[in-house]
Amino acid sequence: VCLTCCSRDVMVKIDQICHKNSVKFFTGDVFGYHGYMFADLGEHEFVEEKTKVAKVSPSVEDGPDTKKAKLDLSETTVVKKRVVFCQLKEALAIDWSGEKVKATLKRTTPDYFLLQ
């Protein structure tokens, strides 16, 4: 489900319905130069391909690059990952008065507060 130009209450209600029924939910809007996008994908599983890192022994090579790990581009492994997304209601209900949140506040874009 994709929403745009909706009130906060409508977005929260539709996200709760989507989350309950395992339906992916996207919402967003633009206000001049500012905008936001939110995605609730519920439980999202995916695979990621990682390149293996081969360590070179110091006796084989000499020089300043000896200690650096070398990437072996021919060998890759596939890693299965799982991410659990939060609901819009939870994302909007953060208590910004706590001590733990001060570090997060510095990394939070001011556009988040426009949505509030």
mmCIF file of C-alpha atoms in Angstrom:
data_model
loop_
_atom_site.group_PDB
_atom_site.id
_atom_site.type_symbol
_atom_site.label_atom_id
_atom_site.label_comp_id
_atom_site.label_asym_id
_atom_site.label_seq_id
_atom_site.Cartn_x
_atom_site.Cartn_y
_atom_site.Cartn_z
ATOM 1 C CA VAL A 1 0.000 0.000 0.000
ATOM 2 C CA CYS A 2 1.364 3.452 -0.953
ATOM 3 C CA LEU A 3 -0.049 6.642 0.581
ATOM 4 C CA THR A 4 0.629 10.285 -0.077
ATOM 5 C CA CYS A 5 -1.115 13.545 0.902
ATOM 6 C CA CYS A 6 -2.860 11.895 3.887
ATOM 7 C CA SER A 7 -3.326 13.063 7.447
ATOM 8 C CA ARG A 8 -1.200 11.558 10.199
ATOM 9 C CA ASP A 9 -4.194 9.734 11.716
ATOM 10 C CA VAL A 10 -5.088 8.111 8.391
ATOM 11 C CA MET A 11 -1.483 7.019 7.806
ATOM 12 C CA VAL A 12 -1.221 5.452 11.285
ATOM 13 C CA LYS A 13 -4.560 3.646 10.933
ATOM 14 C CA ILE A 14 -3.778 2.212 7.484
ATOM 15 C CA ASP A 15 -0.270 1.197 8.598
ATOM 16 C CA GLN A 16 -1.729 -0.709 11.559
ATOM 17 C CA ILE A 17 -4.109 -2.567 9.232
ATOM 18 C CA CYS A 18 -1.293 -3.362 6.797
ATOM 19 C CA HIS A 19 1.067 -4.500 9.560
ATOM 20 C CA LYS A 20 -1.606 -6.759 11.055
ATOM 21 C CA ASN A 21 -2.205 -8.399 7.646
ATOM 22 C CA SER A 22 1.498 -8.606 6.612
ATOM 23 C CA VAL A 23 1.061 -6.078 3.804
ATOM 24 C CA LYS A 24 3.973 -3.787 2.971
ATOM 25 C CA PHE A 25 3.255 -0.096 3.633
ATOM 26 C CA PHE A 26 4.873 3.037 2.183
ATOM 27 C CA THR A 27 3.936 6.660 2.802
ATOM 28 C CA GLY A 28 5.492 9.968 1.889
ATOM 29 C CA ASP A 29 4.877 13.559 0.993
ATOM 30 C CA VAL A 30 6.738 16.685 -0.109
ATOM 31 C CA PHE A 31 6.365 20.215 1.224
ATOM 32 C CA GLY A 32 8.423 22.527 -0.978
ATOM 33 C CA TYR A 33 12.073 21.635 -0.335
ATOM 34 C CA HIS A 34 11.224 19.253 2.521
ATOM 35 C CA GLY A 35 9.735 15.802 2.387
ATOM 36 C CA TYR A 36 9.559 12.446 4.105
ATOM 37 C CA MET A 37 9.180 8.778 3.270
ATOM 38 C CA PHE A 38 8.320 5.944 5.641
ATOM 39 C CA ALA A 39 8.315 2.206 4.940
ATOM 40 C CA ASP A 40 6.884 -0.562 7.126
ATOM 41 C CA LEU A 41 7.883 -3.803 5.433
ATOM 42 C CA GLY A 42 7.007 -5.912 8.495
ATOM 43 C CA GLU A 43 9.418 -8.838 8.620
ATOM 44 C CA HIS A 44 11.616 -8.559 5.554
ATOM 45 C CA GLU A 45 14.006 -11.368 4.582
ATOM 46 C CA PHE A 46 16.683 -10.931 1.928
ATOM 47 C CA VAL A 47 20.037 -12.314 0.857
ATOM 48 C CA GLU A 48 23.245 -10.347 0.603
ATOM 49 C CA GLU A 49 26.268 -11.402 -1.424
ATOM 50 C CA LYS A 50 29.556 -10.791 0.381
ATOM 51 C CA THR A 51 33.037 -10.985 -1.097
ATOM 52 C CA LYS A 52 35.429 -13.208 0.853
ATOM 53 C CA VAL A 53 38.506 -11.539 2.325
ATOM 54 C CA ALA A 54 41.719 -13.499 1.863
ATOM 55 C CA LYS A 55 44.543 -12.827 4.318
ATOM 56 C CA VAL A 56 48.029 -12.671 2.865
ATOM 57 C CA SER A 57 50.854 -14.132 4.931
ATOM 58 C CA PRO A 58 53.729 -11.669 5.661
ATOM 59 C CA SER A 59 56.378 -14.034 4.299
ATOM 60 C CA VAL A 60 54.817 -14.032 0.813
ATOM 61 C CA GLU A 61 54.868 -10.250 0.238
ATOM 62 C CA ASP A 62 57.045 -7.451 1.489
ATOM 63 C CA GLY A 63 56.181 -3.775 1.720
ATOM 64 C CA PRO A 64 53.708 -1.435 3.386
ATOM 65 C CA ASP A 65 50.618 -3.213 1.996
ATOM 66 C CA THR A 66 51.550 -6.552 3.576
ATOM 67 C CA LYS A 67 49.215 -6.203 6.581
ATOM 68 C CA LYS A 68 46.190 -5.166 4.505
ATOM 69 C CA ALA A 69 43.657 -7.877 3.724
ATOM 70 C CA LYS A 70 43.164 -8.629 0.042
ATOM 71 C CA LEU A 71 39.704 -9.023 -1.495
ATOM 72 C CA ASP A 72 39.202 -12.181 -3.499
ATOM 73 C CA LEU A 73 36.655 -11.063 -6.104
ATOM 74 C CA SER A 74 36.176 -14.582 -7.449
ATOM 75 C CA GLU A 75 34.785 -16.034 -4.200
ATOM 76 C CA THR A 76 31.572 -14.793 -2.643
ATOM 77 C CA THR A 77 29.223 -16.091 0.005
ATOM 78 C CA VAL A 78 25.491 -15.540 0.248
ATOM 79 C CA VAL A 79 24.263 -14.424 3.664
ATOM 80 C CA LYS A 80 20.562 -14.570 4.538
ATOM 81 C CA LYS A 81 19.400 -11.601 6.614
ATOM 82 C CA ARG A 82 16.155 -10.579 8.316
ATOM 83 C CA VAL A 83 15.001 -7.084 9.285
ATOM 84 C CA VAL A 84 11.932 -6.267 11.383
ATOM 85 C CA PHE A 85 10.488 -2.822 10.588
ATOM 86 C CA CYS A 86 8.621 -0.768 13.173
ATOM 87 C CA GLN A 87 5.148 0.633 12.682
ATOM 88 C CA LEU A 88 4.552 4.315 11.941
ATOM 89 C CA LYS A 89 2.841 4.787 15.310
ATOM 90 C CA GLU A 90 5.998 3.562 17.103
ATOM 91 C CA ALA A 91 8.275 5.774 14.993
ATOM 92 C CA LEU A 92 6.205 8.852 15.830
ATOM 93 C CA ALA A 93 5.897 8.031 19.549
ATOM 94 C CA ILE A 94 9.576 8.443 20.484
ATOM 95 C CA ASP A 95 10.137 10.233 23.809
ATOM 96 C CA TRP A 96 12.800 12.851 23.026
ATOM 97 C CA SER A 97 13.368 13.879 26.663
ATOM 98 C CA GLY A 98 15.550 10.915 27.741
ATOM 99 C CA GLU A 99 19.346 10.918 28.020
ATOM 100 C CA LYS A 100 19.767 7.972 25.627
ATOM 101 C CA VAL A 101 17.960 9.836 22.865
ATOM 102 C CA LYS A 102 20.306 12.844 22.794
ATOM 103 C CA ALA A 103 22.803 11.079 20.499
ATOM 104 C CA THR A 104 19.955 9.987 18.222
ATOM 105 C CA LEU A 105 18.593 13.528 18.149
ATOM 106 C CA LYS A 106 21.819 14.819 16.590
ATOM 107 C CA ARG A 107 21.509 12.282 13.731
ATOM 108 C CA THR A 108 17.780 12.888 13.165
ATOM 109 C CA THR A 109 16.922 15.110 10.244
ATOM 110 C CA PRO A 110 14.779 18.169 11.068
ATOM 111 C CA ASP A 111 12.267 16.918 8.474
ATOM 112 C CA TYR A 112 11.168 14.264 10.997
ATOM 113 C CA PHE A 113 9.766 17.020 13.183
ATOM 114 C CA LEU A 114 7.877 18.554 10.255
ATOM 115 C CA LEU A 115 5.822 15.359 10.131
ATOM 116 C CA GLN A 116 5.061 15.731 13.827
#
